[in-house]
XYZ file of C-alpha atoms in Angstrom:
750
model
C -45.041 -6.394 -98.358
C -44.568 -4.892 -94.841
C -47.022 -4.722 -91.933
C -46.837 -4.105 -88.136
C -48.847 -6.332 -85.856
C -49.468 -4.920 -82.346
C -48.713 -7.740 -79.853
C -49.163 -10.760 -82.053
C -45.703 -12.125 -81.705
C -45.159 -15.747 -82.442
C -41.786 -17.089 -81.536
C -42.207 -19.822 -84.150
C -42.464 -17.252 -86.938
C -39.134 -15.670 -86.081
C -36.179 -16.489 -88.296
C -32.765 -16.238 -86.836
C -30.760 -13.305 -88.307
C -27.554 -15.094 -87.621
C -28.002 -17.884 -90.238
C -27.046 -17.117 -93.815
C -29.866 -17.186 -96.410
C -29.900 -17.191 -100.200
C -32.452 -14.820 -101.790
C -33.989 -15.293 -105.308
C -33.878 -11.539 -105.858
C -31.619 -9.620 -103.482
C -31.877 -5.829 -103.234
C -28.717 -5.301 -105.257
C -30.087 -7.389 -108.161
C -33.415 -5.618 -107.934
C -31.762 -2.196 -108.135
C -29.589 -3.280 -111.072
C -32.620 -4.805 -112.885
C -34.776 -1.689 -112.345
C -31.930 0.596 -113.385
C -31.322 -1.518 -116.491
C -35.022 -1.568 -117.318
C -35.391 2.161 -117.133
C -32.124 2.700 -118.968
C -33.366 0.487 -121.811
C -36.677 2.284 -121.736
C -34.868 5.582 -122.092
C -32.751 4.129 -124.849
C -35.826 3.044 -126.765
C -37.317 6.474 -126.377
C -34.078 8.027 -127.551
C -33.960 5.818 -130.665
C -37.614 6.560 -131.408
C -36.907 10.266 -131.397
C -33.538 10.107 -133.100
C -35.138 9.950 -136.594
C -36.197 13.543 -136.233
C -33.077 15.757 -136.203
C -33.226 18.433 -133.480
C -31.681 19.322 -130.133
C -31.668 16.447 -127.551
C -31.374 18.491 -124.369
C -34.985 18.300 -123.500
C -35.215 14.620 -124.268
C -32.088 13.934 -122.262
C -33.580 15.570 -119.173
C -36.781 13.611 -119.674
C -34.867 10.322 -119.887
C -32.962 11.069 -116.677
C -36.175 12.035 -114.914
C -37.801 8.759 -116.033
C -34.849 6.771 -114.704
C -34.823 8.601 -111.370
C -38.575 8.295 -111.014
C -38.487 4.614 -111.693
C -35.667 4.006 -109.249
C -37.348 6.203 -106.588
C -40.616 4.414 -107.040
C -38.842 1.138 -106.604
C -36.898 2.342 -103.516
C -40.066 3.763 -101.957
C -41.852 0.521 -102.338
C -39.110 -1.969 -101.626
C -36.683 -0.174 -99.161
C -38.103 2.989 -97.609
C -41.330 1.339 -96.539
C -39.704 -1.444 -94.464
C -37.206 1.012 -92.972
C -40.015 3.307 -91.855
C -41.742 0.306 -90.302
C -38.540 -0.541 -88.409
C -38.242 3.055 -87.239
C -41.826 3.041 -86.049
C -41.182 -0.290 -84.299
C -38.146 1.109 -82.458
C -40.219 4.110 -81.356
C -42.930 1.870 -79.894
C -40.315 -0.417 -78.360
C -38.738 2.556 -76.579
C -42.146 3.363 -75.103
C -42.446 -0.137 -73.734
C -45.065 -1.297 -76.189
C -45.072 -4.731 -77.782
C -44.424 -4.673 -81.561
C -43.999 -7.121 -84.450
C -42.852 -6.129 -87.982
C -43.774 -8.376 -90.906
C -41.777 -7.894 -94.127
C -42.330 -10.240 -97.149
C -39.758 -8.708 -99.494
C -37.663 -11.818 -99.926
C -34.465 -9.829 -99.455
C -32.190 -8.531 -96.733
C -34.882 -6.217 -95.349
C -36.998 -9.245 -94.514
C -34.004 -10.663 -92.623
C -33.547 -7.348 -90.795
C -37.207 -7.391 -89.776
C -36.792 -10.934 -88.454
C -33.769 -9.780 -86.368
C -35.789 -6.872 -85.008
C -38.662 -9.184 -84.058
C -36.162 -11.553 -82.399
C -34.731 -8.658 -80.372
C -38.221 -7.540 -79.356
C -38.979 -11.056 -78.240
C -35.778 -11.262 -76.153
C -36.509 -7.876 -74.614
C -39.973 -8.987 -73.667
C -38.548 -12.086 -72.014
C -36.005 -9.923 -70.150
C -38.737 -7.510 -69.075
C -40.816 -10.371 -67.795
C -37.808 -11.698 -65.933
C -37.030 -8.269 -64.535
C -40.632 -7.829 -63.538
C -40.621 -11.180 -61.771
C -37.259 -10.327 -60.172
C -38.536 -6.943 -59.061
C -41.593 -8.583 -57.652
C -39.460 -11.143 -55.818
C -37.147 -8.505 -54.419
C -40.054 -6.270 -53.570
C -41.552 -9.092 -51.564
C -38.154 -9.794 -50.051
C -37.659 -6.136 -49.124
C -41.101 -5.987 -47.604
C -40.657 -9.241 -45.709
C -37.208 -8.706 -44.221
C -36.975 -7.269 -40.697
C -34.711 -4.420 -41.835
C -35.988 -1.084 -43.116
C -34.984 -0.484 -46.748
C -35.082 3.050 -48.071
C -33.486 5.420 -50.560
C -32.358 9.006 -50.075
C -31.130 11.560 -52.582
C -27.979 13.619 -52.347
C -29.766 16.025 -49.973
C -30.751 13.204 -47.625
C -34.423 13.410 -48.688
C -36.214 10.042 -48.457
C -37.303 8.939 -51.928
C -38.324 5.369 -51.190
C -39.240 3.450 -48.041
C -40.255 -0.094 -47.315
C -43.177 -0.858 -45.080
C -40.824 -1.702 -42.211
C -40.506 2.018 -41.486
C -43.632 1.675 -39.352
C -41.959 -0.810 -37.037
C -38.533 0.885 -37.176
C -39.355 4.573 -36.707
C -43.119 4.495 -36.123
C -44.000 6.091 -39.484
C -45.705 4.708 -42.569
C -43.827 5.073 -45.869
C -46.329 7.683 -47.059
C -45.548 9.826 -43.984
C -41.821 9.996 -44.581
C -41.477 10.150 -48.378
C -40.094 13.504 -49.433
C -38.905 14.356 -45.930
C -35.287 14.603 -44.714
C -33.855 11.549 -43.007
C -32.491 13.769 -40.258
C -36.057 14.509 -39.126
C -36.237 10.997 -37.747
C -32.713 10.081 -36.615
C -30.370 11.825 -34.198
C -27.346 12.370 -36.412
C -25.114 15.334 -37.030
C -26.162 16.768 -40.427
C -22.763 18.277 -41.113
C -20.904 15.097 -40.262
C -23.168 12.971 -42.456
C -22.994 15.301 -45.460
C -19.261 15.675 -45.087
C -18.761 11.902 -45.109
C -21.199 11.399 -47.966
C -19.658 14.224 -49.973
C -16.232 12.612 -49.742
C -17.470 9.428 -51.372
C -16.055 8.977 -54.874
C -16.850 5.307 -55.364
C -19.693 2.972 -54.538
C -18.140 1.997 -51.207
C -20.413 1.036 -48.373
C -20.991 3.414 -45.455
C -22.386 2.701 -41.985
C -23.789 4.837 -39.190
C -25.017 3.962 -35.722
C -27.841 6.380 -34.865
C -30.491 6.904 -32.220
C -34.113 7.687 -33.089
C -35.355 11.089 -32.131
C -37.748 10.707 -29.253
C -36.481 7.134 -28.744
C -32.948 7.631 -27.417
C -32.927 4.106 -26.051
C -33.402 2.725 -29.565
C -30.303 2.447 -31.774
C -30.196 1.693 -35.510
C -27.364 0.715 -37.754
C -27.749 2.327 -41.200
C -25.701 0.965 -44.045
C -25.852 1.837 -47.706
C -24.150 2.445 -50.984
C -24.345 5.494 -53.265
C -25.702 5.374 -56.814
C -24.564 7.726 -59.564
C -25.941 9.439 -62.664
C -24.456 9.183 -66.179
C -21.932 11.898 -65.275
C -20.661 10.021 -62.263
C -22.278 12.356 -59.762
C -23.873 10.883 -56.651
C -27.644 10.983 -56.981
C -28.519 9.291 -53.754
C -28.073 6.291 -51.479
C -29.782 2.972 -51.163
C -29.834 2.151 -47.451
C -30.789 -0.580 -45.038
C -31.544 0.242 -41.391
C -31.416 -2.435 -38.714
C -32.474 -2.223 -35.082
C -29.291 -2.988 -33.095
C -30.526 -1.848 -29.689
C -30.289 -5.317 -28.200
C -26.989 -5.967 -29.943
C -25.559 -2.703 -28.627
C -26.652 -3.582 -25.124
C -25.187 -7.044 -25.577
C -21.965 -5.513 -26.931
C -21.810 -3.119 -23.998
C -22.414 -5.946 -21.579
C -19.850 -8.079 -23.412
C -17.349 -5.194 -23.396
C -18.052 -4.703 -19.699
C -17.517 -8.384 -19.044
C -14.378 -8.397 -21.200
C -13.116 -5.361 -19.298
C -13.772 -7.159 -16.035
C -12.071 -10.233 -17.419
C -9.006 -8.341 -18.682
C -8.605 -6.077 -15.658
C -9.390 -8.633 -13.002
C -6.533 -9.301 -10.582
C -7.665 -12.915 -10.587
C -6.322 -15.303 -13.194
C -9.239 -16.310 -15.453
C -8.342 -19.103 -17.852
C -10.632 -20.975 -20.242
C -9.744 -24.519 -21.281
C -10.936 -27.002 -23.862
C -11.931 -30.562 -23.018
C -8.249 -31.621 -23.106
C -7.485 -28.889 -20.517
C -5.493 -26.935 -23.074
C -5.570 -23.199 -22.557
C -7.940 -21.288 -24.866
C -7.850 -17.841 -23.236
C -5.474 -16.178 -20.765
C -6.275 -12.811 -19.151
C -4.062 -10.034 -17.784
C -4.541 -11.288 -14.233
C -3.039 -14.614 -15.285
C -0.117 -12.803 -16.910
C 0.566 -10.848 -13.720
C 0.126 -13.880 -11.483
C 2.233 -16.405 -13.383
C 4.499 -14.239 -15.566
C 3.505 -15.879 -18.879
C 2.151 -13.810 -21.790
C -1.056 -14.974 -23.487
C 0.789 -15.927 -26.676
C 3.068 -18.164 -24.607
C 0.188 -20.092 -23.034
C -2.594 -20.330 -25.636
C -2.722 -23.964 -26.774
C -0.502 -25.194 -23.936
C -1.800 -27.657 -21.306
C -2.714 -26.327 -17.876
C -0.317 -28.896 -16.389
C 2.566 -26.476 -17.124
C 1.491 -24.590 -14.001
C 0.942 -27.641 -11.809
C 3.666 -29.414 -9.785
C 4.121 -33.026 -10.837
C 2.984 -34.387 -7.505
C -0.339 -32.491 -7.835
C -1.338 -33.827 -11.288
C -3.505 -36.642 -9.893
C -5.288 -34.237 -7.572
C -5.957 -31.849 -10.482
C -7.352 -34.673 -12.653
C -9.724 -35.626 -9.847
C -10.991 -32.031 -9.651
C -11.800 -32.023 -13.386
C -13.671 -35.325 -12.980
C -15.765 -33.670 -10.286
C -16.517 -30.771 -12.651
C -17.768 -33.240 -15.289
C -20.168 -34.845 -12.799
C -21.112 -31.903 -10.583
C -20.740 -28.940 -12.969
C -18.219 -27.046 -10.848
C -15.670 -27.339 -8.078
C -14.951 -24.302 -5.939
C -12.698 -23.131 -3.098
C -9.859 -25.432 -4.112
C -6.581 -24.524 -2.463
C -3.997 -25.410 -5.101
C -0.289 -24.962 -5.716
C 0.894 -23.470 -8.986
C 4.323 -22.695 -10.449
C 5.045 -19.311 -12.086
C 7.388 -18.715 -15.009
C 10.176 -17.712 -12.615
C 9.740 -20.939 -10.639
C 8.061 -19.173 -7.727
C 5.414 -21.212 -5.906
C 1.993 -19.530 -6.006
C -0.819 -20.733 -3.747
C -4.239 -20.068 -5.303
C -7.887 -20.341 -4.314
C -9.358 -21.917 -7.451
C -12.865 -22.398 -8.819
C -13.381 -24.581 -11.915
C -16.691 -24.443 -13.826
C -17.824 -26.390 -16.860
C -18.815 -24.578 -20.111
C -21.831 -26.014 -21.989
C -23.217 -25.292 -25.442
C -26.877 -24.625 -26.322
C -27.544 -28.369 -26.290
C -26.124 -28.752 -22.813
C -23.009 -30.546 -24.009
C -19.781 -29.894 -22.083
C -17.375 -28.054 -24.383
C -14.725 -26.763 -21.982
C -13.857 -25.345 -18.569
C -13.213 -21.999 -16.914
C -10.681 -21.819 -14.082
C -10.670 -18.736 -11.846
C -7.605 -18.513 -9.608
C -6.947 -15.971 -6.858
C -3.453 -15.571 -5.453
C -3.615 -16.316 -1.725
C 0.115 -16.792 -1.236
C 0.430 -13.691 0.926
C -2.806 -14.527 2.736
C -1.560 -18.031 3.494
C 1.752 -16.587 4.571
C -0.089 -14.050 6.699
C -2.251 -16.794 8.172
C 0.827 -18.860 8.855
C 2.572 -15.830 10.329
C -0.559 -15.027 12.313
C -0.690 -18.552 13.675
C 2.988 -18.383 14.449
C 2.526 -14.940 15.977
C -0.414 -16.240 18.015
C 1.616 -19.221 19.107
C 4.517 -16.890 19.829
C 2.158 -14.615 21.767
C 0.916 -17.579 23.738
C 4.476 -18.627 24.350
C 5.522 -15.120 25.331
C 2.482 -14.811 27.570
C 3.531 -17.980 29.317
C 7.076 -16.708 29.352
C 5.856 -13.365 30.663
C 4.082 -15.082 33.496
C 7.157 -17.152 34.112
C 9.331 -14.075 33.658
C 7.252 -12.172 36.143
C 7.727 -14.955 38.594
C 11.365 -15.130 37.638
C 11.691 -11.357 37.935
C 10.183 -11.539 41.384
C 12.573 -14.363 42.110
C 15.514 -12.441 40.597
C 14.485 -9.261 42.384
C 14.492 -11.235 45.582
C 17.911 -12.642 44.650
C 19.222 -9.159 43.768
C 17.806 -7.693 46.927
C 19.329 -10.435 49.041
C 22.489 -10.992 46.969
C 25.797 -11.220 48.742
C 27.082 -8.619 46.272
C 26.269 -4.921 46.412
C 24.058 -4.164 43.404
C 23.072 -0.644 42.409
C 22.385 1.283 39.210
C 22.874 4.835 38.042
C 21.400 7.034 35.317
C 23.558 8.455 32.541
C 23.989 11.665 34.561
C 25.377 9.657 37.470
C 22.375 9.566 39.849
C 21.821 6.415 41.904
C 18.354 4.942 41.200
C 18.513 1.447 42.793
C 20.236 0.061 45.881
C 20.046 -3.428 47.437
C 20.512 -4.591 51.030
C 24.125 -5.710 50.548
C 24.960 -2.252 49.208
C 23.520 -0.840 52.438
C 25.769 -3.131 54.471
C 28.895 -2.561 52.346
C 28.729 1.219 51.957
C 26.785 2.052 55.158
C 24.168 4.074 53.248
C 20.499 3.237 53.664
C 18.452 2.978 50.484
C 16.248 6.004 51.135
C 19.360 8.052 51.950
C 21.405 7.224 48.858
C 18.719 7.181 46.104
C 19.026 10.320 43.965
C 22.576 11.141 45.058
C 25.512 11.282 42.667
C 27.561 8.101 42.402
C 30.750 10.111 42.990
C 29.890 9.928 46.682
C 31.169 6.301 46.593
C 34.376 6.982 44.636
C 37.697 8.063 46.179
C 38.961 11.494 45.158
C 41.794 10.093 43.056
C 39.336 7.970 41.024
C 36.731 10.665 40.191
C 37.269 10.195 36.435
C 36.265 6.528 36.661
C 32.533 7.059 35.947
C 33.208 9.043 32.770
C 35.670 6.408 31.587
C 33.175 3.639 32.361
C 30.451 5.376 30.327
C 32.763 5.767 27.335
C 33.885 2.136 27.469
C 30.488 0.638 28.155
C 29.104 2.213 24.950
C 31.638 0.092 23.048
C 31.404 -3.087 25.151
C 28.560 -5.093 26.648
C 29.942 -5.642 30.127
C 33.070 -4.362 31.893
C 34.692 -6.186 34.803
C 37.497 -4.561 36.791
C 38.979 -4.113 40.257
C 38.835 -0.715 41.912
C 38.255 1.035 45.223
C 35.210 2.590 46.856
C 34.587 4.586 50.039
C 31.745 4.023 52.467
C 29.675 6.607 54.271
C 32.438 7.141 56.840
C 35.334 7.393 54.357
C 36.674 3.857 54.745
C 38.360 2.666 51.511
C 37.069 -0.703 50.258
C 38.697 -2.838 47.549
C 35.938 -4.097 45.268
C 35.564 -6.200 42.169
C 33.049 -4.409 39.917
C 31.039 -5.598 36.916
C 29.386 -2.746 34.982
C 26.346 -3.791 32.907
C 24.594 -1.515 30.349
C 20.791 -1.257 30.539
C 19.003 -0.247 27.317
C 15.464 0.984 26.682
C 13.103 -0.511 24.056
C 14.678 1.677 21.344
C 18.168 0.398 22.097
C 19.400 3.572 23.776
C 21.686 3.299 26.806
C 19.427 4.228 29.701
C 21.408 3.361 32.817
C 24.373 1.377 34.120
C 24.109 -1.319 36.767
C 27.047 -2.147 39.010
C 27.677 -5.393 40.822
C 30.313 -4.755 43.503
C 31.961 -7.447 45.581
C 34.130 -6.694 48.565
C 37.591 -8.132 47.818
C 39.482 -6.283 50.509
C 40.543 -9.484 52.221
C 41.543 -11.108 48.952
C 43.453 -8.043 47.820
C 45.269 -7.960 51.130
C 46.213 -11.609 50.760
C 47.247 -11.161 47.109
C 49.264 -8.069 47.926
C 50.950 -9.857 50.767
C 51.547 -12.919 48.586
C 53.085 -10.844 45.784
C 55.156 -8.949 48.310
C 56.434 -12.179 49.756
C 57.042 -14.390 46.745
C 58.049 -11.818 44.117
C 61.692 -10.966 43.775
C 60.651 -7.420 42.933
C 58.707 -4.898 44.929
C 55.756 -4.342 42.557
C 52.098 -3.521 43.079
C 48.991 -3.860 40.923
C 47.733 -0.765 39.159
C 51.174 0.812 38.666
C 53.574 1.428 35.772
C 57.305 0.666 36.150
C 60.256 1.779 34.020
C 63.305 -0.319 33.069
C 66.133 1.627 31.483
C 67.459 -0.322 28.501
C 67.826 -3.782 30.054
C 65.863 -6.402 28.154
C 67.277 -9.136 30.375
C 65.838 -7.442 33.473
C 62.514 -6.965 31.685
C 62.328 -10.688 30.895
C 63.339 -11.533 34.461
C 60.600 -9.302 35.909
C 58.048 -10.723 33.475
C 58.943 -14.322 34.362
C 58.733 -13.483 38.048
C 55.259 -11.957 37.682
C 54.038 -14.943 35.624
C 55.204 -17.219 38.432
C 53.257 -15.060 40.853
C 50.035 -15.748 38.914
C 49.937 -12.873 36.448
C 49.057 -13.266 32.735
C 52.061 -12.056 30.785
C 51.906 -10.049 27.512
C 54.933 -8.603 25.694
C 54.717 -5.933 22.950
C 58.123 -5.734 21.297
C 60.211 -5.649 18.123
C 62.590 -8.315 19.382
C 62.694 -11.757 17.799
C 61.111 -14.646 19.653
C 64.499 -16.351 20.135
C 65.768 -13.254 22.004
C 62.905 -13.348 24.548
C 63.385 -15.567 27.560
C 59.807 -15.563 28.813
C 56.666 -17.721 28.609
C 54.468 -14.650 28.118
C 52.255 -14.091 25.026
C 54.250 -12.132 22.453
C 52.827 -9.446 20.109
C 55.142 -7.944 17.515
C 54.972 -4.245 16.705
C 54.593 -4.062 12.922
C 52.760 -2.087 10.264
C 51.809 -5.314 8.540
C 48.688 -7.326 9.363
C 48.770 -10.671 11.118
C 47.337 -12.691 13.991
C 50.169 -11.796 16.411
C 51.049 -8.416 14.867
C 50.023 -5.090 16.429
C 50.205 -1.728 14.691
C 52.633 0.821 16.201
C 49.754 3.317 16.073
C 49.390 4.308 19.736
C 45.574 4.324 19.683
C 45.473 0.776 18.271
C 48.081 -0.378 20.758
C 46.272 1.208 23.716
C 42.972 -0.382 22.660
C 44.687 -3.770 22.382
C 46.224 -3.485 25.895
C 43.018 -2.245 27.510
C 41.029 -5.132 26.006
C 43.320 -7.794 27.456
C 41.192 -10.237 29.448
C 41.137 -10.129 33.258
C 42.848 -7.693 35.561
C 45.908 -9.678 36.746
C 47.908 -8.758 33.662
C 51.639 -8.154 33.441
C 52.274 -6.044 30.332
C 55.776 -5.372 28.959
C 56.093 -2.683 26.266
C 59.306 -1.779 24.404
C 59.071 1.995 23.827
C 62.058 2.473 21.500
C 60.235 1.642 18.237
C 57.131 3.542 19.357
C 59.138 6.717 20.035
C 60.780 6.485 16.600
C 57.424 6.012 14.813
C 55.263 8.426 16.828
C 57.554 10.895 18.605
C 58.234 11.238 22.328
C 55.336 13.570 23.172
C 52.688 11.148 21.848
C 54.397 8.208 23.578
C 54.416 10.160 26.852
C 50.662 10.780 26.446
C 50.211 7.069 25.716
C 52.090 6.168 28.949
C 49.949 8.637 30.892
C 46.722 7.058 29.558
C 47.942 3.553 30.471
C 48.835 4.728 33.949
C 45.351 6.192 34.493
C 43.498 3.124 33.253
C 45.626 0.601 35.162
C 45.337 2.725 38.289
C 41.590 3.212 37.984
C 40.696 -0.338 37.041
C 43.538 -2.258 38.688
C 44.228 -4.030 35.378
C 47.617 -5.305 36.572
C 51.213 -4.153 36.181
C 52.899 -2.375 33.260
C 56.654 -2.654 32.618
C 58.120 -0.141 30.184
C 61.542 -0.680 28.583
C 63.357 2.239 26.967
C 66.868 2.993 25.761
C 67.640 6.393 27.317
C 70.134 7.007 24.547
C 67.359 7.777 22.052
C 65.734 10.470 24.216
C 67.008 13.626 25.869
C 67.609 14.058 29.603
C 64.501 16.233 29.868
C 62.392 13.569 28.117
C 63.913 10.944 30.430
C 62.884 12.975 33.488
C 59.349 13.390 32.151
C 59.075 9.673 31.499
C 60.413 8.738 34.951
C 57.893 11.121 36.529
C 55.049 9.070 35.044
C 56.520 5.722 36.165
C 57.423 4.020 39.434
C 61.037 2.965 40.119
C 61.571 -0.787 39.981
C 62.946 -2.204 43.253
C 64.346 -5.701 43.803
C 64.774 -7.867 46.893
C 68.188 -9.156 48.037
C 68.313 -12.794 49.139
C 71.166 -14.911 50.484
C 69.994 -18.045 48.732
C 71.278 -19.104 45.315
C 68.811 -18.152 42.600
C 67.766 -21.706 41.673
C 67.294 -22.696 45.328
C 65.320 -19.484 45.979
C 63.021 -20.296 43.054
C 62.441 -23.799 44.467
C 61.655 -22.417 47.939
C 59.280 -19.813 46.475
C 57.423 -22.533 44.527
C 56.982 -24.630 47.699
C 55.836 -21.501 49.587
C 53.125 -20.723 47.039
C 51.914 -24.344 47.015
C 51.809 -24.431 50.836
C 49.785 -21.177 50.862
C 47.259 -22.913 48.632
C 47.107 -25.903 51.006
C 49.244 -28.209 48.854
C 52.428 -30.121 49.717
C 54.336 -30.862 46.498
C 56.247 -34.128 46.139
C 59.854 -34.456 45.035
C 58.560 -35.888 41.729
C 56.383 -32.794 41.178
C 59.395 -30.540 41.863
C 61.413 -32.489 39.295
C 58.667 -32.038 36.688
C 58.119 -28.375 37.534
C 61.760 -27.345 37.157
C 62.725 -30.103 34.692
C 65.661 -31.301 36.790
C 67.059 -34.740 37.657
C 66.281 -36.483 40.952
C 69.826 -36.005 42.298
C 69.701 -32.269 41.476
C 66.328 -31.952 43.164
C 67.580 -33.803 46.266
C 70.658 -31.543 46.546
C 68.547 -28.370 46.464
C 65.982 -29.800 48.891
C 68.734 -30.977 51.299
C 70.271 -27.461 51.198
C 66.973 -25.913 52.337
C 66.567 -28.636 54.985
C 70.099 -27.918 56.274
C 69.204 -24.181 56.602
C 66.147 -25.104 58.645
C 63.789 -23.672 55.980
C 62.205 -26.938 54.767
C 61.039 -30.227 56.196
C 60.178 -33.522 54.456
C 57.107 -35.576 55.368
C 56.396 -39.113 54.236
C 53.054 -40.328 52.934
C 53.753 -44.006 52.344
C 56.510 -44.107 49.764
C 55.920 -40.485 48.656
C 57.964 -37.650 50.180
C 56.068 -34.357 50.615
C 57.692 -30.937 51.091
C 56.588 -28.111 53.463
C 58.335 -24.920 54.599
C 59.084 -24.514 58.255
C 58.058 -21.383 60.148
C 61.542 -20.018 59.526
C 61.102 -20.739 55.842
C 57.809 -18.836 55.758
C 59.304 -15.899 57.655
C 62.154 -15.791 55.170
C 59.826 -14.463 52.468
C 58.522 -11.761 54.801
C 61.840 -10.401 56.019
C 63.605 -9.923 52.680
C 65.470 -6.612 52.243
C 64.224 -4.390 49.406
C 66.685 -2.426 47.297
C 66.071 -0.041 44.405
C 67.175 -1.335 41.034
C 69.579 0.880 39.181
């Protein structure tokens, strides 16, 4: 018995199809029993008709038909009926209708009906759950702030939540069936291209602006859904208003950009003052990369002696909220000291709790240095102002001194024009200031010394000051011996602008010196001249010793060994090697060395033999000529040249003698050692001194008896007298003794 009940489903009536049951008459047994019954029935019919002999074809067909009819009737009632009911139940179930199939066959079909009813029941429960879930999600979709919608593959809106009104200003009914691109400003081609490339259910996102509401920005995210062939049928999307977020992101990006590109060091710290963030300005200022500093304490940058001060500043931040305009010292990675202007501010959370600090540091090292330099410059300016005032007074004082100096002071331009002239210059040269200004300086220089100015200019460019003795002429042609100091005057750019000359009249002194040399020297020599000795080193040493005794500074340039030189002069050896007392045989180096000898009372002895061999006679002759000019112009002293005439030709000897003066000696009738003693006493007496016998002994390193014998000889000749000062005996030449040095006969040395 089978029947279908519309929606009368009782869960208690359902039997589980999973448990095994035992049936009193299963389908198999029923089919076998029915088949056996009809077979027996046919058999009985066959036996009943067998008594009449005839053909059995017709009867056989009847028997088979009876069997088939019986079985069919059984199948129609017991099997086909329930199966049709199940088919009808599946049809209703597919339409969503509730169905219940009741089968009371007591066999497997009844169990199948129970399984079907169980399935229907489970489906109903699932539908109810789905319905409740759909309702819940529908409420959720409607209640959330985001706009939920669906679009098909052509971007046509197929579903929209009610939030469309708030999001785009349209009710769902107004936008269903319309393209999404009617409402958002988005490139159609770009969207379709991106959507067309989707092969999986990956999520996509777009940031779009609303048409007519460019200031409003939405973020649309969604996933595609597919049909049974795997083709995209559309997209389920959620749109969210991100206008405020975008503005916040832009502001945050702007602030981050400011933070990263700020030249100031901006460092955030936690409550333990460990570094949390480190911007580019901090990297540039201190040399540390962010990865080197994140997590490190700020104290890395702080000198040890400033730690207490830094801790106090953080305590002030805790109590006051910030500390600003702190001038602090920091240490960079390279160890360089950086002075910063620092502001420290506390960071608080939404509850107002302090959660960290921000330190903003500006490098003021250069500013502090500039301030210090400015203060120093201001102080220097003040000092220079005071000095300027003092200098002005001093200049007035110096100008007064220059104007009234006992020396003649004047200056010339680089083209030789006189531009200043003091009172003493007027007296010395007999030219009044207004008469001489603008004239060439050559007007003061004797004809034979016209090259002096050019030589002075060349030398003064290499030296600061030049002092020398020379001659000048006054307005009336009178020759004046002067001691001159030439001083360079430079402009503010360091260029030589003019030369100042300080000239002192030494005519009287030169006369006395010349007379003294003439009297006490054993040789007739004169300053500013060059003399030639022909191959006699003994005579050269004798002349040099004599000049040293007359007050000259002696210098010998030779190849001879020190033991072979009998002189107290300073010795320079001619050599191509380098050394403190070695001079190169190069004639330019040698000339520069001689010309730079200090003072102008110099006695210079030069052995020419080695120089001629190294440089040739012609260059040596030029060298001698240059020495002659300089010593003549600047009265540097006396030059003695020694040469072996055997190494040069007669013509070269004549040329050399033409450049030099002949050396003449004086003949005396006193023994040499007694003459030397008398000359020493003469020089001392000229200086106002009367030497004692003890001083004579020390000067000549002789015994008392030897000194007495020489003194007694001079006394016996009437040239010396002895005076007593207590127990000390003093020596003084008589008038005859003084005249002896004036009346000596001069002979040429050959």
